[in-house]
Amino acid sequence: MRTMLLGSWFLLALIIQTQALNPDFGPWVRPTHGEPWPYPEHRRVNKAYYLLRASTFQFNVVGETCDIVTDAVERYQAIILKEAKIAKIHSQGNGKSSSGNDTSKGTLTALNIHLGEPCEKDGNHWPHLQMSESYVLSINEMSTAAKLVADSVWGILRGLETFSQLISPAGDGSNLKIKCQTIHDSPKLRHRGLLLDTSRHYLPISDILLTLDAMSYNKLNVLHWHIVDDNSFPYQSSKYPNLSAKGAYHPSMVYTLNDIQKIVDYARLRGIRVMPEFDTPGHTRSWGLAYPELLTTCYDAEGKTTGKLGPMNPINPNVYEFLRHLFAEIVQVFPDQYVHLGGDEVPFSCWMSNPEINDYMKHRNMSKNYALLEGEYIAKLLQITDSLEANTIVWQEVFDNGVKMPNNTVVHVWTGNWAKELEGATKAGHSVLLSACWYLDHVAGGGDWKKFYRCDPMAFAGASNATHLMLGGEACMWGEYVDKNNVHSRIWPRASAAAERLWSTVKSDENIAAQRLEEHSCRMNRRGIPSQPPNGPGFCLT
C-alpha cells in the first residue's frame, strides 16, 4: 500500500511538472456561455441581458408560414426546454452567478418570427444552391420580445439556430439568460457540406437522421451521400433491383426508395440538400456482382483472363444504356438539382491489359493515352445527365486528365496542391468545391480541429476574381474505419471547424475559438449528438 501511495504522489508530481512545462496539458479550456457557432457575419452585443423562462417563452410566427417553420418552432421549443433542465443542474452547488456590470432588462417573453416570402416561392420548396440563408436577429433593450426577420424560410432556420445558441444558464436554478444584441448574418459560401460514405460501412437510417440534426446545428446545408462504392451497393434501385440484392452486404443493409424519401424529407425541414454520388467508371466492383458485363475483363501478361474485373467497360454501348436508365431513376428519387458523378482514382491497368480496348483505342488514334478513353466515357455520361437536366459535379481527376466538360460542370478538389487546383479550374471557367483540407478520416490524435480551422477556402490565386465560381466545400467522412459505433464522435466537433470556415467571414482567434467550440461541443452533447471533447480535459453537463 505504501508503495502504491508513493507511486501516486510521484505521478501527481509528474503531472504538475508536465503542466508547468506544457501549457496544453494543463487545466481545461473554459467554455464560453451563449456564444454562437459558426460566428455571425456582423454582431453587436451590449452588457444588458434578459432572463428567459422556458415554460412561458413563446415563438410567435407573424408573417408567412408553412410546415418548415412549424416543424422548426416545435424543435427549438423542445431545445429551450432541455436547456432549462440543464440550467437547473448547472446551478446546483454554484449559487447565483454574478453578471458583473451587466444589467438585467427583465424577462424576454417571445421571439417574433417574420418570414417575408412564402416558403414555396416560385414553386421551389426544396433547399437549393441559390437559396437565401440571410437573417436579422434583434434582442433589443427596449422590447421584451426578440425579433427574427428573413426573406426566405431558409434564413428563418439559420436564425432560429443562432437564437438557440445565444441562451445560457442564468445561475439561479430556474431561468436562462440571453444578452441584448443585434445580428446581421449570411453565409460566406453557398455550398457547405458533409460527405457520408455508406458503402464501406452501412449506416442505419437513424444515424443518418442524427447526422442531419448535427449538420443543422452547424449551419451545414448539403449532405453529400456517397451511397455506393466498390465494397457494397446499398441503394435499392427499382429499375435494377439486383444491384442491391447481390451487391449489398446484407439484405437488411439497403436503402429503399421509402428510406431515401424519409431522409430527404427530414433534411428539407432543416434546410439541407441531399446530393447523391454514384461514382464511375472506377469504384464499381459492387456493380459487377449483379452485372459483370458492365465491367472490364482483365488479362495477364500472357493474354489470358485473370478472373478479375476492372472499371466500367467504356467501349461497351450497353453500359451507357444501363447508365441512362439508372440515372433517370436517380434524378427522380433525389430532388436536388446536382448529382455527383465521381470519376476519381480510375485504375487504368485493367483497360491496358484488355485486347479489345487496345484495339478500339488503336482504331481511334488514342495511342496509349487511357486518360482520353476515360474522357470519352465521362463525356458520354455527361451527355446522359445533361439530357436529364441534372447539374453535375466531378472529382478533380476528370479535370486534371483534360476531359472536355461543359463550363457548368463543377470540379471537386480533394488532393494535391489544392490552391493550384482551385486556381486552374476557376481559370478554365469551372465552379469549384474544396475538400482537400477537410478529410475527417485523417486523424492526427487528440483535438485536431485546429488543422481544419486553419484552412481558408478562398486562399488561392485569383480567388478575388472567382468568388462566383467558389461554391464552397465539404468535410469528408470516408467509411473505412467508421460505422454507427464511432461515426458521430469522429465527425463532431471536427467538422464544426470546417463549418465555421465555410460560413463566417470573420476568423476567430484560435484561443477564443477553442472556448467557443468547447461550449458548442457540449451543446451538441445536450442535443443528443455524441460529439467528442475538442480540447482535452473538461466536462459537459448533459
Coordinates of C-alpha atoms in Angstrom, one line a residue:
M1 CA 0.0 0.0 0.0
R2 CA 2.8 2.4 0.9
T3 CA 4.5 1.7 -2.4
M4 CA 1.2 2.5 -4.2
L5 CA 0.8 5.8 -2.3
L6 CA 4.4 6.8 -3.1
G7 CA 3.7 5.9 -6.7
S8 CA 0.6 8.1 -6.7
W9 CA 2.5 11.0 -5.2
F10 CA 5.2 10.6 -7.8
L11 CA 2.5 10.5 -10.6
L12 CA 0.9 13.7 -9.2
A13 CA 4.3 15.5 -9.1
L14 CA 5.0 14.4 -12.6
I15 CA 1.6 15.8 -13.8
I16 CA 2.2 19.1 -12.0
Q17 CA 5.7 19.3 -13.6
T18 CA 4.3 18.4 -17.0
Q19 CA 1.6 21.1 -16.7
A20 CA 4.2 23.7 -15.9
L21 CA 6.3 22.6 -19.0
N22 CA 3.4 22.1 -21.4
P23 CA 0.5 24.5 -21.0
D24 CA -1.5 22.4 -23.5
F25 CA -1.7 19.6 -20.9
G26 CA -3.0 21.9 -18.1
P27 CA -6.4 22.9 -16.9
W28 CA -9.3 22.6 -19.3
V29 CA -10.3 25.2 -21.8
R30 CA -13.2 27.0 -20.1
P31 CA -16.2 27.2 -22.4
T32 CA -17.9 30.4 -23.3
H33 CA -21.6 31.0 -22.4
G34 CA -24.1 31.9 -25.1
E35 CA -21.6 32.2 -28.0
P36 CA -22.8 31.1 -31.5
W37 CA -21.1 28.7 -33.8
P38 CA -20.4 29.4 -36.6
Y39 CA -19.7 33.0 -35.9
P40 CA -22.1 35.5 -37.5
E41 CA -21.1 38.0 -40.2
H42 CA -22.0 41.1 -38.1
R43 CA -22.8 41.1 -34.4
R44 CA -23.2 43.9 -31.9
V45 CA -23.5 42.8 -28.2
N46 CA -24.1 45.0 -25.2
K47 CA -23.9 44.3 -21.4
A48 CA -27.7 44.3 -20.9
Y49 CA -29.4 40.9 -20.8
Y50 CA -32.8 39.3 -20.4
L51 CA -33.9 36.4 -18.3
L52 CA -35.9 33.7 -20.2
R53 CA -38.3 31.3 -18.6
A54 CA -38.6 28.3 -20.9
S55 CA -42.0 27.2 -19.7
T56 CA -43.7 30.5 -20.7
F57 CA -41.5 31.7 -23.6
Q58 CA -43.3 31.9 -26.9
F59 CA -42.3 31.6 -30.6
N60 CA -44.7 33.9 -32.5
V61 CA -44.9 33.4 -36.3
V62 CA -46.0 36.9 -37.5
G63 CA -45.5 36.6 -41.3
E64 CA -45.8 33.8 -43.8
T65 CA -45.6 30.2 -42.5
C66 CA -45.5 26.6 -43.7
D67 CA -44.6 23.1 -42.5
I68 CA -40.9 24.0 -42.4
V69 CA -41.5 26.9 -40.0
T70 CA -44.0 24.9 -37.8
D71 CA -41.7 22.0 -37.5
A72 CA -38.7 24.2 -36.7
V73 CA -40.6 26.0 -33.9
E74 CA -41.5 22.7 -32.3
R75 CA -37.9 21.6 -32.4
Y76 CA -36.5 24.7 -30.9
Q77 CA -39.2 24.9 -28.2
A78 CA -38.0 21.4 -27.1
I79 CA -34.4 22.5 -27.3
I80 CA -35.0 25.5 -25.0
L81 CA -36.9 23.3 -22.5
K82 CA -34.0 20.9 -22.4
E83 CA -31.6 23.9 -21.9
A84 CA -33.7 24.9 -18.9
K85 CA -33.4 21.5 -17.3
I86 CA -29.6 21.6 -17.8
A87 CA -29.5 25.1 -16.3
K88 CA -31.1 23.8 -13.1
I89 CA -28.4 21.1 -12.8
H90 CA -25.8 23.8 -13.6
S91 CA -26.9 25.9 -10.7
Q92 CA -26.7 23.2 -8.1
G93 CA -23.8 24.0 -5.7
N94 CA -22.8 27.1 -7.6
G95 CA -25.1 29.6 -6.0
K96 CA -26.4 32.6 -8.1
S97 CA -23.9 33.5 -10.8
S98 CA -22.6 37.0 -10.9
S99 CA -23.3 39.1 -14.0
G100 CA -20.6 41.7 -13.2
N101 CA -21.6 45.0 -14.6
D102 CA -24.3 43.5 -16.8
T103 CA -27.8 44.9 -16.4
S104 CA -31.0 42.8 -16.3
K105 CA -33.8 44.2 -18.5
G106 CA -36.4 41.8 -17.1
T107 CA -37.8 38.8 -18.8
L108 CA -37.8 38.0 -22.5
T109 CA -41.3 36.7 -23.3
A110 CA -41.2 35.8 -27.0
L111 CA -39.3 35.6 -30.3
N112 CA -41.4 37.1 -33.1
I113 CA -40.7 35.4 -36.5
H114 CA -41.2 37.5 -39.6
L115 CA -40.9 35.5 -42.9
G116 CA -41.0 37.9 -45.8
E117 CA -41.8 35.5 -48.7
P118 CA -43.9 32.3 -49.0
C119 CA -42.0 29.1 -48.3
E120 CA -42.8 27.8 -51.8
K121 CA -41.9 30.9 -53.7
D122 CA -41.8 30.1 -57.5
G123 CA -42.9 26.6 -56.6
N124 CA -39.5 25.6 -55.2
H125 CA -39.9 24.3 -51.6
W126 CA -36.7 22.3 -51.6
P127 CA -33.4 23.8 -50.4
H128 CA -31.1 24.6 -53.4
L129 CA -27.7 26.1 -54.2
Q130 CA -29.0 29.7 -54.7
M131 CA -31.3 29.7 -51.6
S132 CA -31.0 32.8 -49.4
E133 CA -30.0 32.0 -45.8
S134 CA -29.5 35.5 -44.5
Y135 CA -31.4 36.8 -41.5
V136 CA -31.5 39.6 -38.9
L137 CA -31.9 38.8 -35.2
S138 CA -32.6 41.5 -32.7
I139 CA -32.8 41.2 -28.9
N140 CA -33.5 44.9 -28.1
E141 CA -33.3 46.6 -24.7
M142 CA -36.5 48.4 -25.4
S143 CA -38.7 45.4 -26.1
T144 CA -39.4 42.2 -24.2
A145 CA -39.9 40.3 -27.5
A146 CA -37.0 39.5 -29.7
K147 CA -37.3 39.7 -33.5
L148 CA -36.2 37.4 -36.3
V149 CA -36.5 38.6 -39.8
A150 CA -35.7 36.8 -43.1
D151 CA -36.9 36.9 -46.6
S152 CA -36.7 33.1 -47.0
V153 CA -37.6 30.2 -44.8
W154 CA -34.0 29.0 -45.0
G155 CA -32.9 32.2 -43.3
I156 CA -35.5 31.7 -40.6
L157 CA -34.0 28.2 -39.9
R158 CA -30.5 29.7 -39.6
G159 CA -31.7 32.5 -37.4
L160 CA -33.6 30.1 -35.1
E161 CA -30.4 28.0 -34.7
T162 CA -28.4 31.1 -33.8
F163 CA -31.1 32.3 -31.3
S164 CA -31.0 28.9 -29.6
Q165 CA -27.2 29.2 -29.2
L166 CA -27.3 32.6 -27.5
I167 CA -29.0 31.2 -24.4
S168 CA -27.0 30.3 -21.3
P169 CA -27.8 29.4 -17.7
A170 CA -28.7 32.4 -15.5
G171 CA -27.4 30.6 -12.5
D172 CA -30.5 30.9 -10.3
G173 CA -31.8 27.4 -11.0
S174 CA -34.9 28.3 -12.9
N175 CA -34.0 30.7 -15.6
L176 CA -31.9 31.1 -18.7
K177 CA -30.4 34.3 -19.9
I178 CA -29.7 35.9 -23.2
K179 CA -27.6 39.1 -23.9
C180 CA -29.1 42.0 -25.8
Q181 CA -27.6 42.0 -29.2
T182 CA -28.2 42.5 -32.9
I183 CA -27.0 40.1 -35.6
H184 CA -27.0 40.6 -39.3
D185 CA -25.9 37.3 -40.8
S186 CA -25.4 35.4 -44.1
P187 CA -23.1 32.7 -45.2
K188 CA -19.8 33.3 -46.8
L189 CA -20.2 30.4 -49.2
R190 CA -23.3 28.7 -50.7
H191 CA -22.3 25.0 -50.5
R192 CA -21.4 23.9 -47.1
G193 CA -21.4 20.1 -47.0
L194 CA -20.6 16.9 -45.2
L195 CA -19.8 13.7 -47.2
L196 CA -21.1 10.4 -45.7
D197 CA -19.8 7.1 -47.1
T198 CA -22.4 4.3 -46.7
S199 CA -20.6 1.7 -48.9
R200 CA -17.6 0.8 -46.8
H201 CA -19.8 0.5 -43.7
Y202 CA -23.6 0.7 -43.8
L203 CA -25.0 3.4 -41.7
P204 CA -28.5 2.9 -40.2
I205 CA -31.2 5.5 -41.2
S206 CA -31.4 6.7 -37.6
D207 CA -27.7 7.6 -37.7
I208 CA -28.1 9.5 -41.0
L209 CA -31.0 11.5 -39.5
L210 CA -28.9 12.2 -36.4
T211 CA -26.2 13.5 -38.7
L212 CA -28.7 15.8 -40.4
D213 CA -29.6 17.2 -36.9
A214 CA -26.0 17.9 -36.2
M215 CA -25.5 19.5 -39.6
S216 CA -28.3 21.9 -38.9
Y217 CA -26.7 22.8 -35.5
N218 CA -23.6 23.8 -37.6
K219 CA -25.4 25.5 -40.5
L220 CA -24.1 22.9 -43.0
N221 CA -26.6 22.7 -45.9
V222 CA -25.5 19.7 -48.1
L223 CA -25.4 16.0 -47.3
H224 CA -23.1 14.6 -50.0
W225 CA -24.3 11.0 -49.9
H226 CA -21.5 8.7 -51.3
I227 CA -24.0 5.9 -51.3
V228 CA -22.3 3.2 -53.2
D229 CA -18.7 2.1 -54.0
D230 CA -16.5 -1.0 -54.6
N231 CA -17.4 -2.5 -51.3
S232 CA -21.2 -2.6 -51.4
F233 CA -24.2 -1.3 -53.3
P234 CA -26.9 -0.5 -50.7
Y235 CA -29.1 1.7 -53.0
Q236 CA -32.2 -0.4 -53.9
S237 CA -33.0 0.5 -57.5
S238 CA -36.5 0.0 -58.7
K239 CA -35.2 -0.4 -62.3
Y240 CA -32.2 -2.7 -61.4
P241 CA -33.1 -4.4 -58.0
N242 CA -30.3 -6.9 -58.4
L243 CA -27.7 -4.2 -57.8
S244 CA -28.5 -4.2 -54.1
A245 CA -29.8 -7.8 -54.0
K246 CA -26.4 -9.0 -55.0
G247 CA -24.2 -6.0 -54.2
A248 CA -25.3 -5.0 -50.6
Y249 CA -23.5 -6.5 -47.6
H250 CA -26.8 -8.0 -46.3
P251 CA -30.5 -7.7 -47.2
S252 CA -31.0 -5.6 -44.1
M253 CA -28.3 -3.2 -45.2
V254 CA -30.1 -1.5 -48.1
Y255 CA -31.7 1.9 -48.5
T256 CA -35.2 1.5 -50.1
L257 CA -36.9 4.3 -52.0
N258 CA -39.1 4.9 -49.0
D259 CA -35.9 5.2 -46.8
I260 CA -34.4 7.8 -49.1
Q261 CA -37.7 9.7 -49.2
K262 CA -37.7 9.8 -45.4
I263 CA -34.1 11.1 -45.4
V264 CA -34.6 13.8 -48.0
D265 CA -37.8 15.0 -46.3
Y266 CA -36.1 15.1 -42.9
A267 CA -33.2 17.1 -44.5
R268 CA -35.6 19.5 -46.2
L269 CA -37.1 20.5 -42.9
R270 CA -33.6 21.5 -41.8
G271 CA -32.7 23.4 -44.9
I272 CA -30.3 20.6 -46.1
R273 CA -29.9 19.3 -49.6
V274 CA -29.2 15.6 -50.2
M275 CA -26.9 15.2 -53.1
P276 CA -26.2 11.6 -54.2
E277 CA -22.9 10.3 -55.7
F278 CA -22.8 7.3 -58.0
D279 CA -19.1 7.1 -58.7
T280 CA -18.0 5.6 -62.1
P281 CA -16.1 4.4 -64.1
G282 CA -13.9 3.3 -61.1
H283 CA -15.1 2.3 -57.7
T284 CA -17.7 0.0 -59.3
R285 CA -16.7 -3.5 -58.2
S286 CA -20.0 -4.0 -56.3
W287 CA -21.9 -3.2 -59.5
G288 CA -20.3 -6.2 -61.1
L289 CA -21.7 -8.7 -58.6
A290 CA -25.1 -8.3 -60.4
Y291 CA -24.0 -7.1 -63.8
P292 CA -20.4 -8.4 -64.5
E293 CA -20.9 -7.5 -68.2
L294 CA -20.7 -3.8 -67.3
L295 CA -17.2 -4.1 -66.1
T296 CA -13.9 -4.6 -68.0
T297 CA -12.4 -8.1 -68.2
C298 CA -8.7 -8.0 -67.0
Y299 CA -5.9 -10.0 -68.7
D300 CA -2.5 -11.1 -67.6
A301 CA 0.8 -10.6 -69.5
E302 CA 0.3 -13.8 -71.5
G303 CA -3.1 -12.6 -72.8
K304 CA -5.2 -14.9 -70.5
T305 CA -8.1 -13.7 -68.4
T306 CA -7.3 -13.3 -64.7
G307 CA -10.8 -13.8 -63.5
K308 CA -10.8 -10.2 -62.2
L309 CA -13.0 -7.3 -63.3
G310 CA -11.8 -3.7 -63.6
P311 CA -13.6 -0.4 -64.1
M312 CA -16.7 0.1 -66.3
N313 CA -16.1 -1.1 -69.8
P314 CA -16.1 2.2 -71.8
I315 CA -16.4 0.6 -75.2
N316 CA -19.5 -1.4 -74.4
P317 CA -22.5 0.5 -75.7
N318 CA -24.8 -1.4 -73.3
V319 CA -23.0 0.4 -70.4
Y320 CA -24.4 3.7 -71.5
E321 CA -27.9 2.4 -71.9
F322 CA -27.8 1.0 -68.4
L323 CA -26.5 4.3 -67.0
R324 CA -29.2 6.2 -68.9
H325 CA -31.9 4.2 -67.2
L326 CA -30.3 4.2 -63.7
F327 CA -29.6 8.0 -63.7
A328 CA -33.1 8.7 -65.0
E329 CA -34.3 7.0 -61.8
I330 CA -31.7 8.7 -59.6
V331 CA -32.7 12.2 -60.6
Q332 CA -36.3 11.4 -59.8
V333 CA -35.6 9.9 -56.4
F334 CA -33.3 12.7 -55.3
P335 CA -34.9 16.1 -55.7
D336 CA -31.6 18.1 -55.6
Q337 CA -30.5 19.9 -58.7
Y338 CA -27.0 18.3 -58.6
V339 CA -25.7 14.8 -58.9
H340 CA -22.1 13.8 -58.2
L341 CA -20.6 11.6 -60.9
G342 CA -17.3 10.8 -59.2
G343 CA -14.6 10.0 -61.7
D344 CA -11.7 9.7 -59.3
E345 CA -9.0 7.1 -59.0
V346 CA -9.7 5.2 -62.2
P347 CA -7.2 2.3 -62.4
F348 CA -6.0 2.1 -66.0
S349 CA -4.2 -1.2 -65.6
C350 CA -7.2 -3.4 -66.5
W351 CA -8.0 -1.3 -69.5
M352 CA -4.4 -1.6 -70.6
S353 CA -4.5 -5.4 -70.4
N354 CA -7.7 -5.8 -72.4
P355 CA -7.0 -6.5 -76.1
E356 CA -10.5 -5.3 -77.2
I357 CA -10.0 -2.0 -75.6
N358 CA -6.5 -1.6 -77.0
D359 CA -7.8 -2.4 -80.5
Y360 CA -10.6 0.2 -80.0
M361 CA -8.1 2.8 -79.0
K362 CA -5.8 2.0 -81.9
H363 CA -8.6 2.5 -84.4
R364 CA -9.5 5.8 -82.8
N365 CA -5.9 7.1 -82.8
M366 CA -5.8 7.3 -79.0
S367 CA -2.3 5.8 -78.8
K368 CA -1.8 4.6 -75.2
N369 CA -3.4 7.6 -73.6
Y370 CA -6.0 6.0 -71.4
A371 CA -7.0 9.4 -69.9
L372 CA -8.5 10.0 -73.4
L373 CA -10.6 6.9 -73.0
E374 CA -11.8 8.0 -69.6
G375 CA -12.6 11.4 -71.1
E376 CA -14.7 9.7 -73.8
Y377 CA -16.6 7.8 -71.1
I378 CA -17.2 10.9 -68.9
A379 CA -18.3 12.9 -72.0
K380 CA -20.9 10.3 -72.8
L381 CA -22.1 10.2 -69.2
L382 CA -22.3 14.0 -69.1
Q383 CA -24.5 13.8 -72.2
I384 CA -26.8 11.5 -70.4
T385 CA -27.1 13.7 -67.3
D386 CA -27.5 16.8 -69.4
S387 CA -30.4 15.1 -71.2
L388 CA -31.9 14.5 -67.8
E389 CA -31.5 18.2 -66.9
A390 CA -29.2 17.4 -64.0
N391 CA -26.3 19.6 -62.9
T392 CA -23.1 17.6 -62.4
I393 CA -20.1 17.5 -60.1
V394 CA -16.9 15.5 -60.7
W395 CA -13.8 14.8 -58.7
Q396 CA -10.7 16.8 -59.8
E397 CA -9.1 13.9 -61.8
V398 CA -11.6 14.4 -64.5
F399 CA -10.4 18.0 -65.0
D400 CA -6.8 17.1 -64.4
N401 CA -6.9 14.5 -67.2
G402 CA -8.0 17.1 -69.7
V403 CA -11.6 15.8 -70.1
K404 CA -13.6 18.4 -72.1
M405 CA -16.5 19.3 -69.9
P406 CA -19.3 21.9 -70.1
N407 CA -18.4 25.0 -68.1
N408 CA -21.2 24.3 -65.7
T409 CA -19.6 21.1 -64.6
V410 CA -18.4 21.6 -61.0
V411 CA -14.8 20.4 -60.1
H412 CA -14.5 19.0 -56.6
V413 CA -10.9 19.3 -55.3
W414 CA -9.8 16.7 -52.9
T415 CA -6.0 16.1 -53.1
G416 CA -2.6 17.5 -54.1
N417 CA -1.9 21.2 -54.1
W418 CA -5.4 22.3 -53.7
A419 CA -4.8 26.0 -54.1
K420 CA -3.3 25.4 -57.6
E421 CA -6.2 23.0 -58.4
L422 CA -8.7 25.7 -57.5
E423 CA -6.9 28.3 -59.4
G424 CA -6.6 26.1 -62.6
A425 CA -10.3 25.0 -62.5
T426 CA -11.6 28.5 -62.0
K427 CA -9.4 30.0 -64.7
A428 CA -10.9 27.4 -67.0
G429 CA -14.4 28.7 -66.0
H430 CA -15.5 25.9 -63.8
S431 CA -17.2 26.3 -60.4
V432 CA -15.3 24.5 -57.6
L433 CA -15.7 22.8 -54.3
L434 CA -12.9 22.2 -51.8
S435 CA -12.5 19.1 -49.6
A436 CA -8.7 18.6 -49.6
C437 CA -8.1 20.1 -46.2
W438 CA -11.2 18.7 -44.5
Y439 CA -10.7 14.9 -44.7
L440 CA -12.1 13.8 -41.3
D441 CA -10.7 10.3 -41.7
H442 CA -7.2 11.8 -41.4
V443 CA -7.0 11.7 -37.6
A444 CA -4.0 13.5 -36.0
G445 CA -4.9 12.4 -32.5
G446 CA -6.5 14.4 -29.7
G447 CA -8.3 17.6 -30.5
D448 CA -7.1 18.1 -34.1
W449 CA -9.8 20.5 -35.1
K450 CA -7.4 23.4 -35.5
K451 CA -5.8 21.9 -38.6
F452 CA -9.3 22.1 -40.2
Y453 CA -10.0 25.5 -38.8
R454 CA -6.8 27.0 -40.4
C455 CA -8.0 26.1 -43.9
D456 CA -9.3 29.1 -45.8
P457 CA -11.2 28.0 -48.9
M458 CA -10.5 31.4 -50.5
A459 CA -6.7 31.2 -50.2
F460 CA -5.9 30.6 -53.8
A461 CA -4.5 32.8 -56.5
G462 CA -7.3 34.6 -58.4
A463 CA -9.9 33.9 -55.7
S464 CA -10.9 37.6 -55.6
N465 CA -11.9 37.3 -59.3
A466 CA -13.6 34.0 -58.9
T467 CA -15.9 34.5 -55.9
H468 CA -18.9 33.5 -58.1
L469 CA -17.1 30.2 -59.0
M470 CA -16.0 29.2 -55.5
L471 CA -19.2 27.5 -54.4
G472 CA -17.9 26.2 -51.1
G473 CA -16.7 22.9 -49.8
E474 CA -17.3 19.7 -47.8
A475 CA -15.8 17.9 -44.8
C476 CA -15.5 14.2 -45.9
M477 CA -16.2 11.3 -43.6
W478 CA -14.9 8.3 -45.5
G479 CA -16.2 5.0 -44.1
E480 CA -13.2 2.6 -44.0
Y481 CA -12.9 2.9 -40.2
V482 CA -16.2 4.3 -39.0
D483 CA -19.6 2.7 -38.6
K484 CA -22.6 3.5 -36.4
N485 CA -20.5 3.0 -33.3
N486 CA -18.0 5.8 -33.8
V487 CA -19.1 7.9 -36.8
H488 CA -20.6 10.8 -34.8
S489 CA -17.7 11.3 -32.5
R490 CA -15.3 11.1 -35.4
I491 CA -17.2 13.8 -37.3
W492 CA -18.1 16.2 -34.4
P493 CA -16.9 18.7 -33.4
R494 CA -14.1 18.4 -36.0
A495 CA -16.5 19.1 -38.9
S496 CA -17.6 22.2 -36.9
A497 CA -14.3 23.8 -37.7
A498 CA -14.9 23.4 -41.4
A499 CA -18.5 24.7 -41.0
E500 CA -17.2 28.0 -39.5
R501 CA -14.7 28.4 -42.2
L502 CA -17.4 28.0 -44.8
W503 CA -20.0 30.3 -43.1
S504 CA -18.0 33.0 -41.4
T505 CA -16.2 35.9 -42.9
V506 CA -14.5 36.6 -39.6
K507 CA -11.8 34.2 -38.4
S508 CA -11.9 34.0 -34.7
D509 CA -8.6 33.9 -32.6
E510 CA -7.9 30.2 -32.1
N511 CA -7.8 30.5 -28.3
I512 CA -11.2 32.1 -28.3
A513 CA -12.4 29.7 -30.9
A514 CA -11.3 26.9 -28.6
Q515 CA -13.5 28.2 -25.8
R516 CA -16.5 28.7 -28.2
L517 CA -16.0 25.2 -29.6
E518 CA -15.9 23.8 -26.1
E519 CA -19.3 25.3 -25.4
H520 CA -20.6 24.2 -28.8
S521 CA -19.5 20.6 -28.4
C522 CA -21.3 20.4 -25.0
R523 CA -24.3 22.0 -26.7
M524 CA -24.4 19.2 -29.3
N525 CA -24.0 16.6 -26.5
R526 CA -27.1 18.1 -24.8
R527 CA -29.0 17.7 -28.1
G528 CA -28.1 14.0 -28.4
I529 CA -25.0 14.3 -30.7
P530 CA -22.1 12.3 -29.2
S531 CA -19.5 15.0 -30.0
Q532 CA -16.0 14.2 -28.7
P533 CA -14.1 16.6 -26.4
P534 CA -12.4 19.2 -28.7
N535 CA -9.6 20.4 -26.3
G536 CA -8.6 17.8 -23.8
P537 CA -9.7 17.6 -20.1
G538 CA -13.0 19.1 -19.2
F539 CA -16.6 18.2 -18.7
C540 CA -20.1 18.8 -20.0
L541 CA -23.4 18.9 -18.1
T542 CA -25.9 16.9 -20.1

